[in-house]
PDB file of C-alpha atoms in Angstrom:
ATOM      1  CA  MET A   1     124.436  93.458 135.304  1.00 87.00           C
ATOM      2  CA  SER A   2     121.142  92.306 133.831  1.00 94.00           C
ATOM      3  CA  ILE A   3     117.406  92.571 134.488  1.00 96.00           C
ATOM      4  CA  ILE A   4     114.943  89.738 133.899  1.00 97.00           C
ATOM      5  CA  SER A   5     111.195  90.271 133.696  1.00 97.00           C
ATOM      6  CA  TRP A   6     108.824  87.309 133.678  1.00 95.00           C
ATOM      7  CA  ASN A   7     105.097  86.783 134.023  1.00 95.00           C
ATOM      8  CA  CYS A   8     105.455  83.474 135.852  1.00 92.00           C
ATOM      9  CA  HIS A   9     101.721  82.757 136.215  1.00 88.00           C
ATOM     10  CA  GLY A  10     102.084  81.405 139.718  1.00 87.00           C
ATOM     11  CA  LEU A  11     105.093  80.673 141.936  1.00 85.00           C
ATOM     12  CA  GLY A  12     103.042  78.079 143.769  1.00 81.00           C
ATOM     13  CA  LEU A  13     103.714  75.701 140.877  1.00 84.00           C
ATOM     14  CA  PRO A  14     106.878  73.604 141.434  1.00 89.00           C
ATOM     15  CA  THR A  15     107.599  73.624 137.679  1.00 91.00           C
ATOM     16  CA  ASN A  16     107.739  77.424 137.669  1.00 91.00           C
ATOM     17  CA  VAL A  17     110.023  77.544 140.700  1.00 91.00           C
ATOM     18  CA  ARG A  18     112.373  75.013 139.108  1.00 91.00           C
ATOM     19  CA  PHE A  19     112.363  77.005 135.872  1.00 92.00           C
ATOM     20  CA  LEU A  20     113.149  80.239 137.751  1.00 93.00           C
ATOM     21  CA  LYS A  21     116.050  78.593 139.578  1.00 93.00           C
ATOM     22  CA  GLU A  22     117.467  77.287 136.298  1.00 92.00           C
ATOM     23  CA  LEU A  23     117.018  80.710 134.712  1.00 93.00           C
ATOM     24  CA  VAL A  24     118.964  82.365 137.520  1.00 93.00           C
ATOM     25  CA  ARG A  25     121.682  79.698 137.332  1.00 91.00           C
ATOM     26  CA  GLN A  26     122.162  80.233 133.597  1.00 91.00           C
ATOM     27  CA  GLU A  27     121.730  83.992 133.236  1.00 92.00           C
ATOM     28  CA  ARG A  28     122.871  85.300 136.669  1.00 93.00           C
ATOM     29  CA  PRO A  29     120.630  88.418 136.678  1.00 95.00           C
ATOM     30  CA  SER A  30     121.128  91.278 139.120  1.00 94.00           C
ATOM     31  CA  TYR A  31     117.407  92.129 139.208  1.00 96.00           C
ATOM     32  CA  ILE A  32     114.262  90.069 138.613  1.00 97.00           C
ATOM     33  CA  PHE A  33     110.756  91.465 138.200  1.00 97.00           C
ATOM     34  CA  LEU A  34     107.967  88.876 138.477  1.00 96.00           C
ATOM     35  CA  CYS A  35     104.284  89.347 137.559  1.00 93.00           C
ATOM     36  CA  GLU A  36     101.362  87.178 138.594  1.00 91.00           C
ATOM     37  CA  THR A  37     103.203  85.529 141.452  1.00 91.00           C
ATOM     38  CA  ILE A  38      99.826  84.417 142.909  1.00 85.00           C
ATOM     39  CA  ASP A  39     101.514  83.587 146.210  1.00 73.00           C
ATOM     40  CA  ASN A  40     102.130  85.008 149.693  1.00 70.00           C
ATOM     41  CA  LYS A  41     105.123  87.040 150.804  1.00 76.00           C
ATOM     42  CA  GLY A  42     106.507  84.228 152.975  1.00 80.00           C
ATOM     43  CA  LYS A  43     106.782  81.825 150.044  1.00 82.00           C
ATOM     44  CA  ILE A  44     108.353  84.449 147.769  1.00 89.00           C
ATOM     45  CA  ASP A  45     110.784  85.472 150.515  1.00 89.00           C
ATOM     46  CA  TRP A  46     111.902  81.830 150.803  1.00 89.00           C
ATOM     47  CA  ILE A  47     112.342  81.563 147.029  1.00 91.00           C
ATOM     48  CA  SER A  48     114.298  84.846 146.922  1.00 91.00           C
ATOM     49  CA  LYS A  49     116.739  83.686 149.613  1.00 90.00           C
ATOM     50  CA  SER A  50     117.166  80.284 147.947  1.00 91.00           C
ATOM     51  CA  LEU A  51     118.155  82.095 144.746  1.00 91.00           C
ATOM     52  CA  GLY A  52     120.740  84.223 146.554  1.00 92.00           C
ATOM     53  CA  PHE A  53     118.952  87.590 146.385  1.00 93.00           C
ATOM     54  CA  ASP A  54     119.241  89.885 149.423  1.00 92.00           C
ATOM     55  CA  GLY A  55     116.697  92.526 148.337  1.00 93.00           C
ATOM     56  CA  LEU A  56     112.975  91.927 147.899  1.00 94.00           C
ATOM     57  CA  VAL A  57     109.769  93.925 147.474  1.00 94.00           C
ATOM     58  CA  THR A  58     106.473  92.091 147.064  1.00 93.00           C
ATOM     59  CA  VAL A  59     102.899  93.108 146.333  1.00 92.00           C
ATOM     60  CA  ASP A  60     100.321  90.562 147.456  1.00 86.00           C
ATOM     61  CA  ALA A  61      98.032  88.864 144.972  1.00 83.00           C
ATOM     62  CA  GLN A  62      94.337  89.701 144.949  1.00 80.00           C
ATOM     63  CA  GLY A  63      92.722  86.336 145.607  1.00 71.00           C
ATOM     64  CA  ARG A  64      94.055  83.950 142.983  1.00 72.00           C
ATOM     65  CA  SER A  65      95.313  86.576 140.548  1.00 77.00           C
ATOM     66  CA  GLY A  66      98.016  89.223 140.373  1.00 86.00           C
ATOM     67  CA  GLY A  67     100.926  89.620 142.734  1.00 91.00           C
ATOM     68  CA  LEU A  68     104.308  91.240 142.020  1.00 95.00           C
ATOM     69  CA  ALA A  69     107.876  90.788 143.228  1.00 95.00           C
ATOM     70  CA  LEU A  70     111.141  92.609 142.591  1.00 96.00           C
ATOM     71  CA  LEU A  71     114.319  90.788 143.620  1.00 95.00           C
ATOM     72  CA  TRP A  72     117.854  92.190 143.574  1.00 95.00           C
ATOM     73  CA  LYS A  73     121.277  90.923 144.585  1.00 91.00           C
ATOM     74  CA  GLU A  74     122.733  93.621 146.837  1.00 85.00           C
ATOM     75  CA  LYS A  75     120.259  94.860 149.444  1.00 85.00           C
ATOM     76  CA  ASP A  76     121.693  98.388 149.767  1.00 85.00           C
ATOM     77  CA  ASP A  77     121.752  99.045 146.000  1.00 89.00           C
ATOM     78  CA  VAL A  78     118.014  99.720 145.722  1.00 93.00           C
ATOM     79  CA  GLU A  79     115.668 102.221 147.360  1.00 93.00           C
ATOM     80  CA  LEU A  80     111.903 101.742 147.120  1.00 95.00           C
ATOM     81  CA  ARG A  81     109.986 104.720 145.741  1.00 95.00           C
ATOM     82  CA  SER A  82     106.414 103.445 145.379  1.00 95.00           C
ATOM     83  CA  PHE A  83     104.313 100.390 144.604  1.00 95.00           C
ATOM     84  CA  SER A  84     100.772  99.342 143.753  1.00 95.00           C
ATOM     85  CA  ARG A  85      99.019  96.190 142.543  1.00 93.00           C
ATOM     86  CA  ASN A  86     100.359  97.070 139.062  1.00 95.00           C
ATOM     87  CA  HIS A  87     103.890  98.366 139.661  1.00 96.00           C
ATOM     88  CA  ILE A  88     107.031  98.458 141.788  1.00 97.00           C
ATOM     89  CA  ASP A  89     109.190 101.592 141.396  1.00 97.00           C
ATOM     90  CA  VAL A  90     112.747 101.812 142.794  1.00 96.00           C
ATOM     91  CA  GLU A  91     115.939 103.849 142.504  1.00 96.00           C
ATOM     92  CA  VAL A  92     119.117 101.936 141.720  1.00 94.00           C
ATOM     93  CA  ALA A  93     122.631 102.909 142.789  1.00 90.00           C
ATOM     94  CA  VAL A  94     125.337 101.101 140.790  1.00 77.00           C
ATOM     95  CA  GLU A  95     128.986 101.780 141.570  1.00 77.00           C
ATOM     96  CA  GLY A  96     130.530 104.077 138.973  1.00 76.00           C
ATOM     97  CA  LYS A  97     127.146 105.094 137.510  1.00 78.00           C
ATOM     98  CA  ASP A  98     124.626 107.823 138.171  1.00 86.00           C
ATOM     99  CA  ARG A  99     121.503 106.821 140.065  1.00 93.00           C
ATOM    100  CA  TRP A 100     118.733 105.576 137.833  1.00 95.00           C
ATOM    101  CA  ARG A 101     115.188 104.384 138.143  1.00 96.00           C
ATOM    102  CA  LEU A 102     113.724 100.934 137.528  1.00 97.00           C
ATOM    103  CA  THR A 103     109.974 100.353 137.353  1.00 97.00           C
ATOM    104  CA  GLY A 104     108.396  96.941 136.971  1.00 97.00           C
ATOM    105  CA  VAL A 105     104.898  97.171 135.476  1.00 97.00           C
ATOM    106  CA  TYR A 106     102.071  94.659 135.162  1.00 96.00           C
ATOM    107  CA  GLY A 107      99.474  96.150 132.828  1.00 94.00           C
ATOM    108  CA  GLU A 108      95.791  95.769 133.625  1.00 93.00           C
ATOM    109  CA  PRO A 109      94.685  92.460 132.047  1.00 90.00           C
ATOM    110  CA  ASP A 110      91.064  93.667 131.914  1.00 90.00           C
ATOM    111  CA  ARG A 111      90.699  95.721 128.735  1.00 88.00           C
ATOM    112  CA  SER A 112      87.975  97.846 130.306  1.00 88.00           C
ATOM    113  CA  GLN A 113      90.545  98.926 132.926  1.00 91.00           C
ATOM    114  CA  ARG A 114      93.460  99.416 130.534  1.00 91.00           C
ATOM    115  CA  ARG A 115      93.417 103.204 130.906  1.00 93.00           C
ATOM    116  CA  LYS A 116      94.538 102.747 134.517  1.00 94.00           C
ATOM    117  CA  THR A 117      97.872 101.434 133.270  1.00 94.00           C
ATOM    118  CA  TRP A 118      98.250 104.368 130.904  1.00 95.00           C
ATOM    119  CA  ASP A 119      97.474 106.854 133.701  1.00 96.00           C
ATOM    120  CA  LEU A 120      99.895 105.035 136.012  1.00 96.00           C
ATOM    121  CA  LEU A 121     102.762 105.481 133.535  1.00 97.00           C
ATOM    122  CA  ARG A 122     101.933 109.173 133.062  1.00 96.00           C
ATOM    123  CA  ASN A 123     101.887 109.750 136.834  1.00 96.00           C
ATOM    124  CA  LEU A 124     105.153 107.890 137.345  1.00 96.00           C
ATOM    125  CA  ALA A 125     106.804 109.931 134.591  1.00 96.00           C
ATOM    126  CA  ARG A 126     106.042 113.141 136.498  1.00 93.00           C
ATOM    127  CA  ASP A 127     107.672 111.862 139.705  1.00 89.00           C
ATOM    128  CA  SER A 128     111.333 112.120 138.705  1.00 90.00           C
ATOM    129  CA  ASN A 129     113.812 113.239 136.050  1.00 91.00           C
ATOM    130  CA  LEU A 130     116.204 110.346 136.684  1.00 95.00           C
ATOM    131  CA  PRO A 131     117.290 108.017 133.887  1.00 96.00           C
ATOM    132  CA  TRP A 132     114.344 105.642 133.727  1.00 97.00           C
ATOM    133  CA  CYS A 133     113.698 102.066 132.634  1.00 97.00           C
ATOM    134  CA  VAL A 134     110.229 100.498 132.638  1.00 97.00           C
ATOM    135  CA  ILE A 135     110.018  96.735 132.140  1.00 98.00           C
ATOM    136  CA  GLY A 136     107.324  94.092 132.453  1.00 97.00           C
ATOM    137  CA  ASP A 137     104.157  92.601 131.037  1.00 96.00           C
ATOM    138  CA  MET A 138     102.462  95.724 129.700  1.00 96.00           C
ATOM    139  CA  ASN A 139      99.378  93.870 128.422  1.00 94.00           C
ATOM    140  CA  ASN A 140      99.512  96.361 125.549  1.00 95.00           C
ATOM    141  CA  LEU A 141     100.613  96.236 121.942  1.00 96.00           C
ATOM    142  CA  ILE A 142     102.195  99.042 119.940  1.00 95.00           C
ATOM    143  CA  SER A 143     101.185  97.875 116.454  1.00 95.00           C
ATOM    144  CA  GLN A 144      99.359  95.075 114.655  1.00 95.00           C
ATOM    145  CA  LYS A 145     102.790  93.549 113.968  1.00 95.00           C
ATOM    146  CA  ASP A 146     102.954  92.698 117.679  1.00 95.00           C
ATOM    147  CA  LYS A 147     100.208  90.099 117.168  1.00 95.00           C
ATOM    148  CA  ARG A 148      99.904  86.915 115.119  1.00 94.00           C
ATOM    149  CA  GLY A 149      96.682  84.950 114.840  1.00 93.00           C
ATOM    150  CA  GLY A 150      93.179  85.794 115.965  1.00 91.00           C
ATOM    151  CA  ALA A 151      91.288  89.014 115.347  1.00 91.00           C
ATOM    152  CA  LEU A 152      93.012  92.342 114.790  1.00 92.00           C
ATOM    153  CA  TYR A 153      93.886  94.252 117.939  1.00 92.00           C
ATOM    154  CA  PRO A 154      91.495  97.207 118.511  1.00 91.00           C
ATOM    155  CA  ASN A 155      93.065 100.368 117.092  1.00 93.00           C
ATOM    156  CA  TRP A 156      92.018 102.502 120.021  1.00 92.00           C
ATOM    157  CA  PHE A 157      94.163 100.319 122.341  1.00 92.00           C
ATOM    158  CA  LEU A 158      97.133 100.762 120.001  1.00 95.00           C
ATOM    159  CA  ASP A 159      96.573 104.504 119.772  1.00 95.00           C
ATOM    160  CA  GLY A 160      96.123 104.851 123.542  1.00 95.00           C
ATOM    161  CA  PHE A 161      99.366 103.070 124.397  1.00 95.00           C
ATOM    162  CA  ASN A 162     101.337 104.911 121.732  1.00 96.00           C
ATOM    163  CA  GLU A 163     100.060 108.221 123.098  1.00 96.00           C
ATOM    164  CA  VAL A 164     101.324 107.223 126.554  1.00 96.00           C
ATOM    165  CA  ILE A 165     104.779 106.457 125.169  1.00 96.00           C
ATOM    166  CA  ILE A 166     104.874 109.894 123.526  1.00 96.00           C
ATOM    167  CA  ASP A 167     103.539 111.701 126.612  1.00 96.00           C
ATOM    168  CA  THR A 168     106.117 110.057 128.902  1.00 96.00           C
ATOM    169  CA  ASN A 169     109.056 110.492 126.490  1.00 95.00           C
ATOM    170  CA  LEU A 170     109.763 106.772 126.600  1.00 96.00           C
ATOM    171  CA  ILE A 171     111.392 104.698 123.859  1.00 96.00           C
ATOM    172  CA  ASP A 172     110.349 101.124 123.080  1.00 96.00           C
ATOM    173  CA  MET A 173     113.450  98.931 123.050  1.00 96.00           C
ATOM    174  CA  GLU A 174     113.964  96.587 120.123  1.00 95.00           C
ATOM    175  CA  LEU A 175     113.550  92.928 121.059  1.00 95.00           C
ATOM    176  CA  VAL A 176     116.355  90.606 119.972  1.00 95.00           C
ATOM    177  CA  GLY A 177     115.175  87.097 119.142  1.00 94.00           C
ATOM    178  CA  TYR A 178     111.659  85.759 118.682  1.00 93.00           C
ATOM    179  CA  GLN A 179     109.258  88.680 118.420  1.00 94.00           C
ATOM    180  CA  TYR A 180     106.344  87.290 120.448  1.00 95.00           C
ATOM    181  CA  THR A 181     106.472  86.781 124.210  1.00 96.00           C
ATOM    182  CA  TRP A 182     103.013  85.350 124.979  1.00 95.00           C
ATOM    183  CA  GLU A 183     100.974  82.622 123.361  1.00 93.00           C
ATOM    184  CA  ARG A 184      97.708  80.728 123.683  1.00 91.00           C
ATOM    185  CA  GLY A 185      96.404  77.654 121.885  1.00 90.00           C
ATOM    186  CA  LYS A 186      99.760  76.557 120.489  1.00 86.00           C
ATOM    187  CA  GLY A 187      99.450  73.923 117.773  1.00 82.00           C
ATOM    188  CA  THR A 188      95.731  74.555 117.232  1.00 88.00           C
ATOM    189  CA  ALA A 189      93.744  76.591 114.719  1.00 87.00           C
ATOM    190  CA  ASP A 190      93.241  79.197 117.482  1.00 90.00           C
ATOM    191  CA  TRP A 191      96.965  79.738 118.156  1.00 92.00           C
ATOM    192  CA  ILE A 192      97.609  83.371 119.075  1.00 94.00           C
ATOM    193  CA  GLU A 193     100.960  85.042 119.791  1.00 95.00           C
ATOM    194  CA  GLU A 194     101.553  88.585 121.024  1.00 96.00           C
ATOM    195  CA  ARG A 195     104.401  90.747 122.222  1.00 96.00           C
ATOM    196  CA  LEU A 196     103.053  91.801 125.611  1.00 96.00           C
ATOM    197  CA  ASP A 197     106.382  91.965 127.448  1.00 97.00           C
ATOM    198  CA  ARG A 198     108.711  94.855 126.710  1.00 97.00           C
ATOM    199  CA  ALA A 199     111.137  97.436 128.082  1.00 97.00           C
ATOM    200  CA  LEU A 200     110.691 101.196 127.700  1.00 97.00           C
ATOM    201  CA  THR A 201     113.427 103.693 128.552  1.00 97.00           C
ATOM    202  CA  ASN A 202     113.922 107.422 128.405  1.00 96.00           C
ATOM    203  CA  ALA A 203     116.783 109.091 126.545  1.00 95.00           C
ATOM    204  CA  ALA A 204     118.720 109.752 129.765  1.00 94.00           C
ATOM    205  CA  TRP A 205     118.791 106.021 130.563  1.00 95.00           C
ATOM    206  CA  LEU A 206     120.045 105.201 127.072  1.00 94.00           C
ATOM    207  CA  ASP A 207     122.750 107.841 127.489  1.00 93.00           C
ATOM    208  CA  LEU A 208     123.773 106.058 130.677  1.00 92.00           C
ATOM    209  CA  PHE A 209     123.672 102.621 129.002  1.00 92.00           C
ATOM    210  CA  PRO A 210     124.153 103.212 125.260  1.00 92.00           C
ATOM    211  CA  MET A 211     124.959  99.538 124.521  1.00 92.00           C
ATOM    212  CA  ALA A 212     121.825  98.143 126.185  1.00 94.00           C
ATOM    213  CA  LYS A 213     120.115  95.158 124.531  1.00 95.00           C
ATOM    214  CA  LEU A 214     116.782  93.446 125.220  1.00 96.00           C
ATOM    215  CA  TYR A 215     116.498  89.693 124.607  1.00 96.00           C
ATOM    216  CA  ASN A 216     113.634  87.229 124.418  1.00 95.00           C
ATOM    217  CA  LEU A 217     114.844  84.182 126.362  1.00 93.00           C
ATOM    218  CA  GLU A 218     112.140  82.070 124.651  1.00 89.00           C
ATOM    219  CA  ASP A 219     112.209  79.032 126.975  1.00 86.00           C
ATOM    220  CA  THR A 220     109.415  79.148 129.568  1.00 89.00           C
ATOM    221  CA  SER A 221     107.186  77.124 131.879  1.00 90.00           C
ATOM    222  CA  SER A 222     104.499  79.832 131.716  1.00 90.00           C
ATOM    223  CA  ASP A 223     102.474  81.247 128.834  1.00 92.00           C
ATOM    224  CA  HIS A 224     104.921  84.195 128.822  1.00 94.00           C
ATOM    225  CA  CYS A 225     108.583  84.043 127.843  1.00 95.00           C
ATOM    226  CA  PRO A 226     111.033  85.859 130.135  1.00 96.00           C
ATOM    227  CA  ILE A 227     112.777  88.890 128.681  1.00 97.00           C
ATOM    228  CA  MET A 228     116.250  90.011 129.745  1.00 97.00           C
ATOM    229  CA  LEU A 229     117.651  93.528 129.537  1.00 97.00           C
ATOM    230  CA  ILE A 230     121.443  93.754 129.517  1.00 95.00           C
ATOM    231  CA  PRO A 231     122.435  97.409 129.990  1.00 91.00           C
ATOM    232  CA  GLU A 232     126.147  97.221 129.213  1.00 81.00           C
ATOM    233  CA  GLU A 233     126.887  94.061 127.258  1.00 62.00           C
ATOM    234  CA  LYS A 234     127.633  94.471 123.536  1.00 49.00           C
ATOM    235  CA  MET A 235     126.700  90.918 122.621  1.00 47.00           C
ATOM    236  CA  LYS A 236     124.913  88.235 124.576  1.00 46.00           C
ATOM    237  CA  CYS A 237     126.933  85.029 124.378  1.00 46.00           C
ATOM    238  CA  THR A 238     125.305  82.078 126.087  1.00 47.00           C
ATOM    239  CA  GLY A 239     125.818  78.386 125.765  1.00 47.00           C
ATOM    240  CA  LYS A 240     123.362  76.053 124.112  1.00 51.00           C
ATOM    241  CA  ARG A 241     120.345  75.478 126.325  1.00 58.00           C
ATOM    242  CA  PRO A 242     119.821  71.921 127.599  1.00 62.00           C
ATOM    243  CA  PHE A 243     117.421  69.761 125.611  1.00 65.00           C
ATOM    244  CA  ARG A 244     113.868  69.612 126.954  1.00 70.00           C
ATOM    245  CA  PHE A 245     111.247  67.171 125.736  1.00 72.00           C
ATOM    246  CA  GLU A 246     107.943  68.876 124.851  1.00 76.00           C
ATOM    247  CA  ASN A 247     104.848  66.953 125.969  1.00 73.00           C
ATOM    248  CA  ALA A 248     102.979  68.390 122.973  1.00 71.00           C
ATOM    249  CA  TRP A 249     105.197  66.242 120.715  1.00 75.00           C
ATOM    250  CA  LEU A 250     103.439  63.130 122.027  1.00 74.00           C
ATOM    251  CA  THR A 251     100.388  64.088 119.953  1.00 72.00           C
ATOM    252  CA  GLU A 252     102.494  63.924 116.772  1.00 74.00           C
ATOM    253  CA  PRO A 253     102.591  60.458 115.127  1.00 72.00           C
ATOM    254  CA  MET A 254     106.149  61.065 113.900  1.00 75.00           C
ATOM    255  CA  CYS A 255     107.494  61.486 117.427  1.00 80.00           C
ATOM    256  CA  ARG A 256     107.456  57.782 118.353  1.00 79.00           C
ATOM    257  CA  GLN A 257     108.802  56.800 114.933  1.00 78.00           C
ATOM    258  CA  LEU A 258     111.665  59.267 115.261  1.00 77.00           C
ATOM    259  CA  VAL A 259     112.625  57.954 118.695  1.00 80.00           C
ATOM    260  CA  VAL A 260     112.594  54.319 117.480  1.00 80.00           C
ATOM    261  CA  GLU A 261     114.635  55.134 114.363  1.00 78.00           C
ATOM    262  CA  SER A 262     117.182  57.226 116.319  1.00 76.00           C
ATOM    263  CA  TRP A 263     117.614  54.442 118.855  1.00 73.00           C
ATOM    264  CA  GLU A 264     118.007  51.665 116.286  1.00 75.00           C
ATOM    265  CA  GLU A 265     120.371  53.637 114.043  1.00 72.00           C
ATOM    266  CA  ASN A 266     122.731  54.206 116.961  1.00 64.00           C
ATOM    267  CA  ASN A 267     122.590  50.732 118.490  1.00 63.00           C
ATOM    268  CA  MET A 268     126.388  50.510 118.628  1.00 60.00           C
ATOM    269  CA  GLU A 269     126.681  53.549 120.913  1.00 61.00           C
ATOM    270  CA  ASN A 270     126.577  53.515 124.719  1.00 65.00           C
ATOM    271  CA  ILE A 271     123.384  54.548 126.488  1.00 63.00           C
ATOM    272  CA  GLN A 272     124.459  58.146 127.191  1.00 62.00           C
ATOM    273  CA  GLN A 273     125.439  58.745 123.578  1.00 68.00           C
ATOM    274  CA  LYS A 274     122.216  57.201 122.284  1.00 70.00           C
ATOM    275  CA  VAL A 275     120.153  59.477 124.535  1.00 74.00           C
ATOM    276  CA  LYS A 276     122.098  62.523 123.335  1.00 73.00           C
ATOM    277  CA  LEU A 277     121.742  61.654 119.643  1.00 78.00           C
ATOM    278  CA  CYS A 278     118.044  60.920 120.085  1.00 78.00           C
ATOM    279  CA  GLY A 279     117.605  64.273 121.847  1.00 79.00           C
ATOM    280  CA  ASP A 280     119.435  66.125 119.061  1.00 78.00           C
ATOM    281  CA  ASN A 281     117.146  64.566 116.444  1.00 78.00           C
ATOM    282  CA  LEU A 282     114.022  65.357 118.479  1.00 78.00           C
ATOM    283  CA  GLU A 283     115.110  68.964 119.020  1.00 79.00           C
ATOM    284  CA  GLN A 284     115.729  69.564 115.321  1.00 75.00           C
ATOM    285  CA  TRP A 285     112.457  67.868 114.362  1.00 73.00           C
ATOM    286  CA  GLY A 286     110.570  69.743 117.077  1.00 75.00           C
ATOM    287  CA  HIS A 287     111.682  73.143 115.759  1.00 68.00           C
ATOM    288  CA  GLU A 288     110.476  72.194 112.269  1.00 65.00           C
ATOM    289  CA  VAL A 289     107.108  70.911 113.528  1.00 61.00           C
ATOM    290  CA  THR A 290     106.347  73.930 115.724  1.00 55.00           C
TER     291      THR A 290
END
């Protein structure tokens, strides 16, 4: 069992749909929470069925922004509790486990409206005493360490979100892997990275799933990386992800030179092997450059 949360920034984009399908193929999640779907229910319903998910709750986008979707594998395993333009709240029944609660949250992107997200979490916390997991794009940071680049995050936003976590008795789960989940201006002097996506749980949920781990999946076609919560797995063991060429590399003078050198150095190999070796060299170089 696993839960993926992703701010996809529009399911109307074919690249995002292809990425989501590949993500499901590789990770096989039981639940998926999507923010900023920016699409209608009919399209999301089609995508859900094509991915093999029987359960679906959607919240329509407002114009060309927002929109939420929660997908799950077994239709009868989930019962809807409530929803709004910023959340979907359900109860989950897993065989051999007590019932627990899953809430997908999309924090208000407008800073002037950020208190609405804080009040939403407080109100949801009063609704039930079930083991509870909150996951999504919170659009909030907990500390200045959650941000790299740009101006310091306003302290009153940090204080406000931390007060909510205390008031709701939630615990911020440690993120395994790269510590930032959103970025803007990559490769420029204005490059900013933040950890906007996270999972919060109460003590009862951690008692139910004491070995739970939260991972940054890092690869993305959006400006947000997907995160994956694995409640019962001790160690996430996945194969090496397939090589993907980054268009941003084309702006680097060394890229063309590296391709030419890789190709010429391996001129005795067959075409498939030359492509693989060239890809390996590009991937290693790309990590160093970025």
